[in-house]
Amino acid sequence: MPTKVAPDPSRRSETARRAILAAALDLVGKVGYAKLTIEGIAQAAGVGKQTIYRWWPSKGPLFFDAFLTLAGDGEAAALPDTGDLAADLKLVLSATVDELNDLGFDQTMRALHTEIVHDPNLAADYATRLDGPMRELKKERLRSAQRAGQLAEDVDLDVAVDLIWGPVLNRWLHRTAPLTSDYACQVVDTALRGLQPR
Amino acid sequence: MPTKVAPDPSRRSETARRAILAAALDLVGKVGYAKLTIEGIAQAAGVGKQTIYRWWPSKGPLFFDAFLTLAGDGEAAALPDTGDLAADLKLVLSATVDELNDLGFDQTMRALHTEIVHDPNLAADYATRLDGPMRELKKERLRSAQRAGQLAEDVDLDVAVDLIWGPVLNRWLHRTAPLTSDYACQVVDTALRGLQPR
């Protein structure tokens, strides 16, 4: 009779964790964030509620971790750098527009966004784990543009990031007008050139 | 015996409507939007639930009307026009920063914002009744700046409004950094001058 091999507890844990995060993403697409419950996630993932509460105090932080797996676990790639700042920014922002116009991603992003708006702790987590690293990559691209003489030396890079990325996010959030790649390109051109006559 | 005078039904209606809207604003500050209920509002306003349902189908549209009373019933004033575009924009944006940093206004705005993000009908209402008229006033000020030669002739005014107002709204929503008047002024200067070297 072969000796029974005890399952590796850390691997089992990781499998359960992944199943829980996947179930949360799957469920939010079906029922929306408001009806997402720890109980529902546990059932869909085939684990007990206690397993979930061992890792997460509530559905907000759990959902945020799930979202991070969707965003590639925070391993964001550097922005393209072809030497043409405007073209690179238009490429990146157009990809963002496509993502935000994807219905599944849209719903997940809106759910995460709502949590961030109402929960200062989650907002801090978002700033540290997602917005911060992404912002650093954006600023890295802008620094390269400064070295290439395509961006003014004295521009505050945080303000620059806000000017370039903010309008697209706002139009998506408030649905004030269709979010298109054309709009994103117009924002890039206008931010680079400025509103004053040259 | 004096003849009894029947109360004016339209005036009574208006009084009830005002009481309901005031109760909604008062309650949202105490319990938050998630726990705001038609029942709670009815109780606080001293009316029956049926009275509320006669005017509003659910708490979203009711809350939006309540917010509009806070915002002066949509009778927004024209932006200041001293002839100095940068100074006028900084004044307006600094006032917005002060409003958003007011705890009561902050909570009400976040509640409204969440509803808009998740409810396309309310978003359309918001665009028509609040964002649209406000945006028109902003564009009117920018047109005046174009006539004065302070804004490029070929700038798309909607994009200009998004560049000037979007970053402040985003920073407030996501709490990525403290929202200050200094930041608002920096945004104005950077948007006007542009990111490229002049």
mmCIF file of C-alpha atoms in Angstrom:
data_model
loop_
_atom_site.group_PDB
_atom_site.id
_atom_site.type_symbol
_atom_site.label_atom_id
_atom_site.label_comp_id
_atom_site.label_asym_id
_atom_site.label_seq_id
_atom_site.Cartn_x
_atom_site.Cartn_y
_atom_site.Cartn_z
ATOM 1 C CA MET A 1 0.000 0.000 0.000
ATOM 2 C CA PRO A 2 1.546 3.284 -1.066
ATOM 3 C CA THR A 3 2.218 5.887 1.577
ATOM 4 C CA LYS A 4 -0.260 8.726 1.427
ATOM 5 C CA VAL A 5 1.424 12.019 0.568
ATOM 6 C CA ALA A 6 0.059 14.923 2.579
ATOM 7 C CA PRO A 7 -0.996 17.765 0.283
ATOM 8 C CA ASP A 8 1.270 20.777 0.351
ATOM 9 C CA PRO A 9 -0.646 23.264 2.549
ATOM 10 C CA SER A 10 0.876 26.362 0.985
ATOM 11 C CA ARG A 11 -0.016 25.192 -2.507
ATOM 12 C CA ARG A 12 -3.524 24.322 -1.365
ATOM 13 C CA SER A 13 -3.831 27.785 0.154
ATOM 14 C CA GLU A 14 -2.718 29.457 -3.044
ATOM 15 C CA THR A 15 -5.194 27.403 -5.079
ATOM 16 C CA ALA A 16 -8.038 28.398 -2.766
ATOM 17 C CA ARG A 17 -6.956 32.051 -2.866
ATOM 18 C CA ARG A 18 -6.935 32.070 -6.666
ATOM 19 C CA ALA A 19 -10.337 30.355 -6.790
ATOM 20 C CA ILE A 20 -11.794 32.953 -4.435
ATOM 21 C CA LEU A 21 -10.449 35.886 -6.469
ATOM 22 C CA ALA A 22 -11.656 34.369 -9.742
ATOM 23 C CA ALA A 23 -15.092 33.719 -8.230
ATOM 24 C CA ALA A 24 -15.321 37.331 -7.049
ATOM 25 C CA LEU A 25 -14.575 38.661 -10.546
ATOM 26 C CA ASP A 26 -16.950 36.207 -12.143
ATOM 27 C CA LEU A 27 -19.761 37.014 -9.713
ATOM 28 C CA VAL A 28 -19.432 40.799 -9.920
ATOM 29 C CA GLY A 29 -19.966 40.512 -13.666
ATOM 30 C CA LYS A 30 -23.170 38.567 -13.059
ATOM 31 C CA VAL A 31 -24.798 40.242 -10.066
ATOM 32 C CA GLY A 32 -23.028 43.613 -9.752
ATOM 33 C CA TYR A 33 -21.002 44.816 -6.818
ATOM 34 C CA ALA A 34 -23.957 45.739 -4.597
ATOM 35 C CA LYS A 35 -25.164 42.122 -4.544
ATOM 36 C CA LEU A 36 -21.720 40.605 -4.231
ATOM 37 C CA THR A 37 -21.477 38.833 -0.848
ATOM 38 C CA ILE A 38 -18.790 36.878 0.966
ATOM 39 C CA GLU A 39 -21.271 34.010 1.156
ATOM 40 C CA GLY A 40 -21.848 34.052 -2.602
ATOM 41 C CA ILE A 41 -18.135 34.169 -3.328
ATOM 42 C CA ALA A 42 -17.460 31.282 -0.917
ATOM 43 C CA GLN A 43 -20.139 29.171 -2.559
ATOM 44 C CA ALA A 44 -18.897 29.926 -6.093
ATOM 45 C CA ALA A 45 -15.288 29.203 -5.097
ATOM 46 C CA GLY A 46 -16.191 26.010 -3.229
ATOM 47 C CA VAL A 47 -14.674 27.135 0.066
ATOM 48 C CA GLY A 48 -16.067 27.971 3.490
ATOM 49 C CA LYS A 49 -16.705 31.580 4.511
ATOM 50 C CA GLN A 50 -14.090 31.181 7.260
ATOM 51 C CA THR A 51 -11.436 30.535 4.614
ATOM 52 C CA ILE A 52 -12.250 33.887 3.079
ATOM 53 C CA TYR A 53 -12.294 35.743 6.391
ATOM 54 C CA ARG A 54 -8.864 34.316 7.188
ATOM 55 C CA TRP A 55 -7.443 36.493 4.380
ATOM 56 C CA TRP A 56 -9.861 39.383 3.970
ATOM 57 C CA PRO A 57 -11.897 41.339 6.541
ATOM 58 C CA SER A 58 -14.646 42.261 4.058
ATOM 59 C CA LYS A 59 -15.593 42.210 0.404
ATOM 60 C CA GLY A 60 -13.912 45.557 -0.433
ATOM 61 C CA PRO A 61 -10.289 44.481 0.075
ATOM 62 C CA LEU A 62 -11.077 41.053 -1.412
ATOM 63 C CA PHE A 63 -12.489 42.642 -4.530
ATOM 64 C CA PHE A 64 -9.490 44.937 -4.800
ATOM 65 C CA ASP A 65 -7.123 41.946 -4.741
ATOM 66 C CA ALA A 66 -9.278 40.308 -7.407
ATOM 67 C CA PHE A 67 -9.024 43.418 -9.518
ATOM 68 C CA LEU A 68 -5.244 43.423 -9.172
ATOM 69 C CA THR A 69 -5.068 39.895 -10.644
ATOM 70 C CA LEU A 70 -7.039 41.273 -13.609
ATOM 71 C CA ALA A 71 -4.549 44.120 -13.938
ATOM 72 C CA GLY A 72 -1.651 41.626 -14.051
ATOM 73 C CA ASP A 73 -0.868 41.625 -10.316
ATOM 74 C CA GLY A 74 0.556 45.121 -10.494
ATOM 75 C CA GLU A 75 3.349 44.037 -12.803
ATOM 76 C CA ALA A 76 2.610 46.911 -15.140
ATOM 77 C CA ALA A 77 4.830 47.262 -18.188
ATOM 78 C CA ALA A 78 6.726 50.402 -19.066
ATOM 79 C CA LEU A 79 5.035 52.784 -21.503
ATOM 80 C CA PRO A 80 6.173 52.644 -25.135
ATOM 81 C CA ASP A 81 9.032 55.006 -25.917
ATOM 82 C CA THR A 82 9.536 55.439 -29.652
ATOM 83 C CA GLY A 83 10.933 58.940 -29.214
ATOM 84 C CA ASP A 84 7.603 60.520 -30.289
ATOM 85 C CA LEU A 85 5.814 61.498 -27.070
ATOM 86 C CA ALA A 86 2.482 62.443 -28.663
ATOM 87 C CA ALA A 87 2.266 59.215 -30.668
ATOM 88 C CA ASP A 88 3.165 57.070 -27.650
ATOM 89 C CA LEU A 89 0.620 58.754 -25.404
ATOM 90 C CA LYS A 90 -2.098 58.407 -28.053
ATOM 91 C CA LEU A 91 -1.346 54.699 -28.362
ATOM 92 C CA VAL A 92 -1.541 54.154 -24.604
ATOM 93 C CA LEU A 93 -4.685 56.240 -24.108
ATOM 94 C CA SER A 94 -6.454 54.600 -27.044
ATOM 95 C CA ALA A 95 -5.785 51.203 -25.455
ATOM 96 C CA THR A 96 -7.249 52.525 -22.196
ATOM 97 C CA VAL A 97 -10.327 53.737 -24.084
ATOM 98 C CA ASP A 98 -10.773 50.253 -25.572
ATOM 99 C CA GLU A 99 -10.481 48.659 -22.124
ATOM 100 C CA LEU A 100 -12.993 51.042 -20.577
ATOM 101 C CA ASN A 101 -15.432 50.405 -23.424
ATOM 102 C CA ASP A 102 -15.257 46.649 -22.750
ATOM 103 C CA LEU A 103 -18.438 45.821 -20.846
ATOM 104 C CA GLY A 104 -16.917 43.333 -18.417
ATOM 105 C CA PHE A 105 -13.954 45.541 -17.556
ATOM 106 C CA ASP A 106 -16.245 48.566 -17.332
ATOM 107 C CA GLN A 107 -18.421 46.924 -14.689
ATOM 108 C CA THR A 108 -15.464 45.739 -12.633
ATOM 109 C CA MET A 109 -13.795 49.137 -12.809
ATOM 110 C CA ARG A 110 -16.971 50.941 -11.772
ATOM 111 C CA ALA A 111 -17.361 48.616 -8.801
ATOM 112 C CA LEU A 112 -13.770 49.202 -7.705
ATOM 113 C CA HIS A 113 -14.100 52.912 -8.294
ATOM 114 C CA THR A 114 -17.182 53.168 -6.052
ATOM 115 C CA GLU A 115 -15.417 51.365 -3.250
ATOM 116 C CA ILE A 116 -12.452 53.715 -3.524
ATOM 117 C CA VAL A 117 -14.634 56.797 -3.524
ATOM 118 C CA HIS A 118 -16.377 55.773 -0.309
ATOM 119 C CA ASP A 119 -13.643 53.950 1.580
ATOM 120 C CA PRO A 120 -10.555 55.998 2.523
ATOM 121 C CA ASN A 121 -8.643 52.833 3.534
ATOM 122 C CA LEU A 122 -9.210 51.224 0.181
ATOM 123 C CA ALA A 123 -8.321 54.521 -1.493
ATOM 124 C CA ALA A 124 -4.974 54.451 0.315
ATOM 125 C CA ASP A 125 -4.479 50.848 -0.780
ATOM 126 C CA TYR A 126 -5.348 51.793 -4.346
ATOM 127 C CA ALA A 127 -2.902 54.699 -4.258
ATOM 128 C CA THR A 128 -0.072 52.499 -2.943
ATOM 129 C CA ARG A 129 -0.655 49.334 -4.911
ATOM 130 C CA LEU A 130 -2.094 50.426 -8.238
ATOM 131 C CA ASP A 131 -2.197 54.154 -8.924
ATOM 132 C CA GLY A 132 1.288 54.764 -7.480
ATOM 133 C CA PRO A 133 3.206 52.195 -9.559
ATOM 134 C CA MET A 134 1.237 53.087 -12.712
ATOM 135 C CA ARG A 135 1.846 56.794 -12.122
ATOM 136 C CA GLU A 136 5.574 56.140 -11.716
ATOM 137 C CA LEU A 137 5.674 54.435 -15.137
ATOM 138 C CA LYS A 138 3.846 57.382 -16.706
ATOM 139 C CA LYS A 139 6.246 59.853 -15.120
ATOM 140 C CA GLU A 140 9.195 57.786 -16.318
ATOM 141 C CA ARG A 141 7.963 58.216 -19.901
ATOM 142 C CA LEU A 142 7.504 61.953 -19.321
ATOM 143 C CA ARG A 143 11.030 62.275 -17.879
ATOM 144 C CA SER A 144 12.359 60.645 -21.014
ATOM 145 C CA ALA A 145 10.413 63.260 -23.028
ATOM 146 C CA GLN A 146 11.983 66.016 -20.932
ATOM 147 C CA ARG A 147 15.448 64.652 -21.741
ATOM 148 C CA ALA A 148 14.433 64.609 -25.433
ATOM 149 C CA GLY A 149 13.280 68.237 -25.239
ATOM 150 C CA GLN A 150 9.636 67.343 -25.940
ATOM 151 C CA LEU A 151 8.334 68.332 -22.505
ATOM 152 C CA ALA A 152 9.045 71.573 -20.661
ATOM 153 C CA GLU A 153 11.737 71.196 -17.988
ATOM 154 C CA ASP A 154 9.731 72.927 -15.276
ATOM 155 C CA VAL A 155 6.446 71.021 -15.662
ATOM 156 C CA ASP A 156 5.277 69.246 -12.510
ATOM 157 C CA LEU A 157 5.048 65.653 -13.682
ATOM 158 C CA ASP A 158 2.148 64.780 -11.383
ATOM 159 C CA VAL A 159 0.118 67.632 -12.831
ATOM 160 C CA ALA A 160 1.128 66.495 -16.327
ATOM 161 C CA VAL A 161 -0.103 62.955 -15.639
ATOM 162 C CA ASP A 162 -3.388 64.356 -14.296
ATOM 163 C CA LEU A 163 -3.888 66.552 -17.385
ATOM 164 C CA ILE A 164 -3.244 63.689 -19.808
ATOM 165 C CA TRP A 165 -5.093 60.837 -18.088
ATOM 166 C CA GLY A 166 -7.742 62.691 -16.051
ATOM 167 C CA PRO A 167 -10.129 63.779 -18.831
ATOM 168 C CA VAL A 168 -10.501 60.248 -20.247
ATOM 169 C CA LEU A 169 -11.255 58.837 -16.804
ATOM 170 C CA ASN A 170 -13.817 61.564 -16.147
ATOM 171 C CA ARG A 171 -15.639 61.161 -19.417
ATOM 172 C CA TRP A 172 -15.843 57.431 -18.810
ATOM 173 C CA LEU A 173 -17.074 57.836 -15.237
ATOM 174 C CA HIS A 174 -19.691 60.464 -15.950
ATOM 175 C CA ARG A 175 -20.704 59.290 -19.432
ATOM 176 C CA THR A 176 -21.017 62.941 -20.431
ATOM 177 C CA ALA A 177 -20.181 62.034 -24.031
ATOM 178 C CA PRO A 178 -19.009 58.963 -25.975
ATOM 179 C CA LEU A 179 -15.499 57.868 -25.002
ATOM 180 C CA THR A 180 -13.565 57.489 -28.240
ATOM 181 C CA SER A 181 -9.993 57.152 -29.351
ATOM 182 C CA ASP A 182 -10.390 60.465 -31.230
ATOM 183 C CA TYR A 183 -11.234 62.218 -27.994
ATOM 184 C CA ALA A 184 -8.182 60.716 -26.281
ATOM 185 C CA CYS A 185 -5.934 61.931 -29.107
ATOM 186 C CA GLN A 186 -7.441 65.424 -28.918
ATOM 187 C CA VAL A 187 -6.738 65.520 -25.171
ATOM 188 C CA VAL A 188 -3.097 64.579 -25.759
ATOM 189 C CA ASP A 189 -2.607 67.225 -28.448
ATOM 190 C CA THR A 190 -4.329 69.931 -26.409
ATOM 191 C CA ALA A 191 -2.460 69.131 -23.190
ATOM 192 C CA LEU A 192 0.887 69.165 -24.997
ATOM 193 C CA ARG A 193 0.220 72.375 -26.891
ATOM 194 C CA GLY A 194 -1.655 74.203 -24.150
ATOM 195 C CA LEU A 195 -4.787 76.311 -24.303
ATOM 196 C CA GLN A 196 -3.078 79.667 -24.811
ATOM 197 C CA PRO A 197 -2.188 80.814 -28.330
ATOM 198 C CA ARG A 198 1.379 79.835 -29.247
ATOM 199 C CA MET B 1 -68.551 81.363 12.849
ATOM 200 C CA PRO B 2 -65.818 82.175 10.342
ATOM 201 C CA THR B 3 -65.748 80.247 7.083
ATOM 202 C CA LYS B 4 -62.908 77.712 6.970
ATOM 203 C CA VAL B 5 -60.378 78.512 4.284
ATOM 204 C CA ALA B 6 -59.213 75.413 2.374
ATOM 205 C CA PRO B 7 -55.408 75.220 2.284
ATOM 206 C CA ASP B 8 -53.881 75.907 -1.107
ATOM 207 C CA PRO B 9 -53.045 72.393 -2.412
ATOM 208 C CA SER B 10 -50.215 73.557 -4.673
ATOM 209 C CA ARG B 11 -48.555 75.410 -1.823
ATOM 210 C CA ARG B 12 -48.990 72.400 0.460
ATOM 211 C CA SER B 13 -47.422 70.211 -2.218
ATOM 212 C CA GLU B 14 -44.452 72.501 -2.573
ATOM 213 C CA THR B 15 -43.954 72.575 1.195
ATOM 214 C CA ALA B 16 -44.003 68.784 1.321
ATOM 215 C CA ARG B 17 -41.613 68.555 -1.629
ATOM 216 C CA ARG B 18 -39.136 70.933 0.034
ATOM 217 C CA ALA B 19 -39.393 69.022 3.330
ATOM 218 C CA ILE B 20 -38.667 65.731 1.556
ATOM 219 C CA LEU B 21 -35.628 67.103 -0.267
ATOM 220 C CA ALA B 22 -34.271 68.716 2.908
ATOM 221 C CA ALA B 23 -34.808 65.471 4.821
ATOM 222 C CA ALA B 24 -32.924 63.512 2.156
ATOM 223 C CA LEU B 25 -29.906 65.846 2.370
ATOM 224 C CA ASP B 26 -29.990 65.826 6.147
ATOM 225 C CA LEU B 27 -30.248 62.030 6.344
ATOM 226 C CA VAL B 28 -27.506 61.300 3.829
ATOM 227 C CA GLY B 29 -25.138 63.298 6.008
ATOM 228 C CA LYS B 30 -26.077 61.182 9.008
ATOM 229 C CA VAL B 31 -26.404 57.639 7.656
ATOM 230 C CA GLY B 32 -24.658 57.747 4.258
ATOM 231 C CA TYR B 33 -26.235 57.050 0.903
ATOM 232 C CA ALA B 34 -26.232 53.250 1.223
ATOM 233 C CA LYS B 35 -28.523 53.389 4.247
ATOM 234 C CA LEU B 36 -30.721 56.155 2.892
ATOM 235 C CA THR B 37 -34.245 54.743 2.362
ATOM 236 C CA ILE B 38 -37.528 56.148 1.094
ATOM 237 C CA GLU B 39 -39.024 55.059 4.409
ATOM 238 C CA GLY B 40 -36.408 56.966 6.404
ATOM 239 C CA ILE B 41 -36.849 60.085 4.312
ATOM 240 C CA ALA B 42 -40.641 59.907 4.643
ATOM 241 C CA GLN B 43 -40.366 59.591 8.407
ATOM 242 C CA ALA B 44 -37.892 62.480 8.698
ATOM 243 C CA ALA B 45 -40.005 64.683 6.428
ATOM 244 C CA GLY B 46 -43.251 63.801 8.224
ATOM 245 C CA VAL B 47 -44.993 62.544 5.091
ATOM 246 C CA GLY B 48 -46.245 59.176 3.919
ATOM 247 C CA LYS B 49 -44.145 57.014 1.578
ATOM 248 C CA GLN B 50 -46.906 57.317 -1.039
ATOM 249 C CA THR B 51 -46.355 61.074 -1.142
ATOM 250 C CA ILE B 52 -42.740 60.467 -2.080
ATOM 251 C CA TYR B 53 -43.563 57.832 -4.687
ATOM 252 C CA ARG B 54 -46.003 60.250 -6.310
ATOM 253 C CA TRP B 55 -43.017 62.393 -7.352
ATOM 254 C CA TRP B 56 -40.046 60.039 -7.485
ATOM 255 C CA PRO B 57 -39.761 56.387 -8.559
ATOM 256 C CA SER B 58 -36.768 55.663 -6.304
ATOM 257 C CA LYS B 59 -34.187 57.264 -4.059
ATOM 258 C CA GLY B 60 -31.685 58.007 -6.878
ATOM 259 C CA PRO B 61 -33.753 60.647 -8.717
ATOM 260 C CA LEU B 62 -35.034 62.007 -5.386
ATOM 261 C CA PHE B 63 -31.508 62.449 -4.116
ATOM 262 C CA PHE B 64 -30.483 64.120 -7.350
ATOM 263 C CA ASP B 65 -33.286 66.677 -6.994
ATOM 264 C CA ALA B 66 -32.177 67.251 -3.403
ATOM 265 C CA PHE B 67 -28.655 67.852 -4.615
ATOM 266 C CA LEU B 68 -29.877 70.367 -7.162
ATOM 267 C CA THR B 69 -31.485 72.445 -4.391
ATOM 268 C CA LEU B 70 -28.073 72.451 -2.706
ATOM 269 C CA ALA B 71 -26.474 73.602 -5.945
ATOM 270 C CA GLY B 72 -28.956 76.506 -6.184
ATOM 271 C CA ASP B 73 -31.578 74.724 -8.313
ATOM 272 C CA GLY B 74 -29.384 74.823 -11.364
ATOM 273 C CA GLU B 75 -29.430 78.622 -11.427
ATOM 274 C CA ALA B 76 -25.680 78.696 -11.738
ATOM 275 C CA ALA B 77 -24.091 82.096 -12.043
ATOM 276 C CA ALA B 78 -21.786 83.128 -14.862
ATOM 277 C CA LEU B 79 -18.064 82.730 -14.202
ATOM 278 C CA PRO B 80 -16.149 85.881 -13.244
ATOM 279 C CA ASP B 81 -14.710 87.744 -16.198
ATOM 280 C CA THR B 82 -12.157 90.331 -15.142
ATOM 281 C CA GLY B 83 -10.277 90.031 -18.417
ATOM 282 C CA ASP B 84 -7.559 87.870 -16.813
ATOM 283 C CA LEU B 85 -8.437 84.268 -17.707
ATOM 284 C CA ALA B 86 -5.848 82.600 -15.471
ATOM 285 C CA ALA B 87 -6.842 84.652 -12.421
ATOM 286 C CA ASP B 88 -10.563 84.025 -12.985
ATOM 287 C CA LEU B 89 -10.096 80.273 -13.406
ATOM 288 C CA LYS B 90 -7.932 80.084 -10.285
ATOM 289 C CA LEU B 91 -10.607 81.898 -8.286
ATOM 290 C CA VAL B 92 -13.355 79.550 -9.480
ATOM 291 C CA LEU B 93 -11.319 76.370 -9.008
ATOM 292 C CA SER B 94 -10.156 77.423 -5.542
ATOM 293 C CA ALA B 95 -13.801 77.875 -4.540
ATOM 294 C CA THR B 96 -14.532 74.400 -5.876
ATOM 295 C CA VAL B 97 -11.637 73.005 -3.848
ATOM 296 C CA ASP B 98 -13.070 74.628 -0.710
ATOM 297 C CA GLU B 99 -16.494 73.128 -1.403
ATOM 298 C CA LEU B 100 -15.102 69.656 -1.978
ATOM 299 C CA ASN B 101 -13.079 69.881 1.225
ATOM 300 C CA ASP B 102 -16.252 70.667 3.196
ATOM 301 C CA LEU B 103 -17.217 67.402 4.889
ATOM 302 C CA GLY B 104 -20.975 67.697 4.413
ATOM 303 C CA PHE B 105 -20.721 68.661 0.749
ATOM 304 C CA ASP B 106 -18.077 65.992 0.215
ATOM 305 C CA GLN B 107 -20.365 63.236 1.454
ATOM 306 C CA THR B 108 -23.329 64.427 -0.592
ATOM 307 C CA MET B 109 -21.204 64.754 -3.723
ATOM 308 C CA ARG B 110 -19.723 61.285 -3.292
ATOM 309 C CA ALA B 111 -23.197 59.808 -2.903
ATOM 310 C CA LEU B 112 -24.436 61.546 -6.044
ATOM 311 C CA HIS B 113 -21.297 60.597 -7.904
ATOM 312 C CA THR B 114 -21.730 56.897 -7.087
ATOM 313 C CA GLU B 115 -25.290 56.929 -8.326
ATOM 314 C CA ILE B 116 -24.216 58.561 -11.566
ATOM 315 C CA VAL B 117 -21.415 56.091 -12.112
ATOM 316 C CA HIS B 118 -23.740 53.109 -11.770
ATOM 317 C CA ASP B 119 -27.002 54.432 -13.198
ATOM 318 C CA PRO B 120 -26.958 55.469 -16.884
ATOM 319 C CA ASN B 121 -30.405 57.140 -16.564
ATOM 320 C CA LEU B 122 -29.263 59.301 -13.707
ATOM 321 C CA ALA B 123 -26.035 60.042 -15.607
ATOM 322 C CA ALA B 124 -28.154 61.338 -18.504
ATOM 323 C CA ASP B 125 -30.170 63.436 -16.068
ATOM 324 C CA TYR B 126 -26.973 64.768 -14.534
ATOM 325 C CA ALA B 127 -25.581 65.638 -17.957
ATOM 326 C CA THR B 128 -28.763 67.491 -18.959
ATOM 327 C CA ARG B 129 -29.624 69.240 -15.726
ATOM 328 C CA LEU B 130 -26.311 69.964 -14.030
ATOM 329 C CA ASP B 131 -23.178 69.224 -16.021
ATOM 330 C CA GLY B 132 -24.603 70.660 -19.257
ATOM 331 C CA PRO B 133 -25.630 74.092 -17.939
ATOM 332 C CA MET B 134 -22.426 74.379 -15.851
ATOM 333 C CA ARG B 135 -20.325 73.399 -18.842
ATOM 334 C CA GLU B 136 -22.051 76.017 -20.984
ATOM 335 C CA LEU B 137 -21.112 78.729 -18.467
ATOM 336 C CA LYS B 138 -17.506 77.535 -18.451
ATOM 337 C CA LYS B 139 -17.380 77.553 -22.244
ATOM 338 C CA GLU B 140 -18.897 81.040 -22.305
ATOM 339 C CA ARG B 141 -15.968 82.272 -20.210
ATOM 340 C CA LEU B 142 -13.515 80.498 -22.520
ATOM 341 C CA ARG B 143 -15.156 82.044 -25.609
ATOM 342 C CA SER B 144 -14.667 85.445 -24.052
ATOM 343 C CA ALA B 145 -10.985 84.543 -23.556
ATOM 344 C CA GLN B 146 -10.749 83.570 -27.213
ATOM 345 C CA ARG B 147 -12.138 86.959 -28.208
ATOM 346 C CA ALA B 148 -9.539 88.564 -25.925
ATOM 347 C CA GLY B 149 -6.735 86.545 -27.525
ATOM 348 C CA GLN B 150 -5.969 84.620 -24.338
ATOM 349 C CA LEU B 151 -7.093 81.242 -25.642
ATOM 350 C CA ALA B 152 -6.124 79.656 -28.958
ATOM 351 C CA GLU B 153 -8.828 80.026 -31.625
ATOM 352 C CA ASP B 154 -8.785 76.363 -32.631
ATOM 353 C CA VAL B 155 -9.013 74.802 -29.164
ATOM 354 C CA ASP B 156 -12.020 72.489 -28.694
ATOM 355 C CA LEU B 157 -13.810 74.118 -25.755
ATOM 356 C CA ASP B 158 -15.127 70.824 -24.374
ATOM 357 C CA VAL B 159 -11.608 69.443 -24.248
ATOM 358 C CA ALA B 160 -10.466 72.695 -22.629
ATOM 359 C CA VAL B 161 -13.126 72.404 -19.908
ATOM 360 C CA ASP B 162 -12.087 68.779 -19.294
ATOM 361 C CA LEU B 163 -8.400 69.737 -18.993
ATOM 362 C CA ILE B 164 -9.087 72.544 -16.531
ATOM 363 C CA TRP B 165 -11.751 70.955 -14.315
ATOM 364 C CA GLY B 166 -11.005 67.218 -14.688
ATOM 365 C CA PRO B 167 -7.806 66.925 -12.616
ATOM 366 C CA VAL B 168 -9.345 68.574 -9.521
ATOM 367 C CA LEU B 169 -12.359 66.288 -9.679
ATOM 368 C CA ASN B 170 -10.136 63.229 -10.064
ATOM 369 C CA ARG B 171 -7.856 64.084 -7.199
ATOM 370 C CA TRP B 172 -10.861 64.631 -4.974
ATOM 371 C CA LEU B 173 -12.539 61.393 -6.022
ATOM 372 C CA HIS B 174 -9.494 59.176 -5.692
ATOM 373 C CA ARG B 175 -7.860 60.969 -2.773
ATOM 374 C CA THR B 176 -4.504 60.314 -4.407
ATOM 375 C CA ALA B 177 -3.068 63.446 -2.796
ATOM 376 C CA PRO B 178 -4.347 66.399 -0.744
ATOM 377 C CA LEU B 179 -6.694 68.637 -2.734
ATOM 378 C CA THR B 180 -5.413 72.187 -2.298
ATOM 379 C CA SER B 181 -5.906 75.553 -3.881
ATOM 380 C CA ASP B 182 -2.198 75.492 -4.872
ATOM 381 C CA TYR B 183 -2.783 72.345 -6.870
ATOM 382 C CA ALA B 184 -5.781 73.906 -8.638
ATOM 383 C CA CYS B 185 -3.688 76.958 -9.588
ATOM 384 C CA GLN B 186 -0.898 74.724 -10.891
ATOM 385 C CA VAL B 187 -3.408 72.863 -13.063
ATOM 386 C CA VAL B 188 -4.681 76.130 -14.547
ATOM 387 C CA ASP B 189 -1.176 77.402 -15.332
ATOM 388 C CA THR B 190 -0.074 74.097 -16.833
ATOM 389 C CA ALA B 191 -3.206 73.652 -18.954
ATOM 390 C CA LEU B 192 -2.908 77.189 -20.312
ATOM 391 C CA ARG B 193 0.781 76.986 -21.050
ATOM 392 C CA GLY B 194 0.839 73.365 -22.236
ATOM 393 C CA LEU B 195 3.307 70.587 -21.478
ATOM 394 C CA GLN B 196 5.600 71.152 -24.449
ATOM 395 C CA PRO B 197 8.433 73.660 -24.196
ATOM 396 C CA ARG B 198 7.366 77.073 -25.463
#
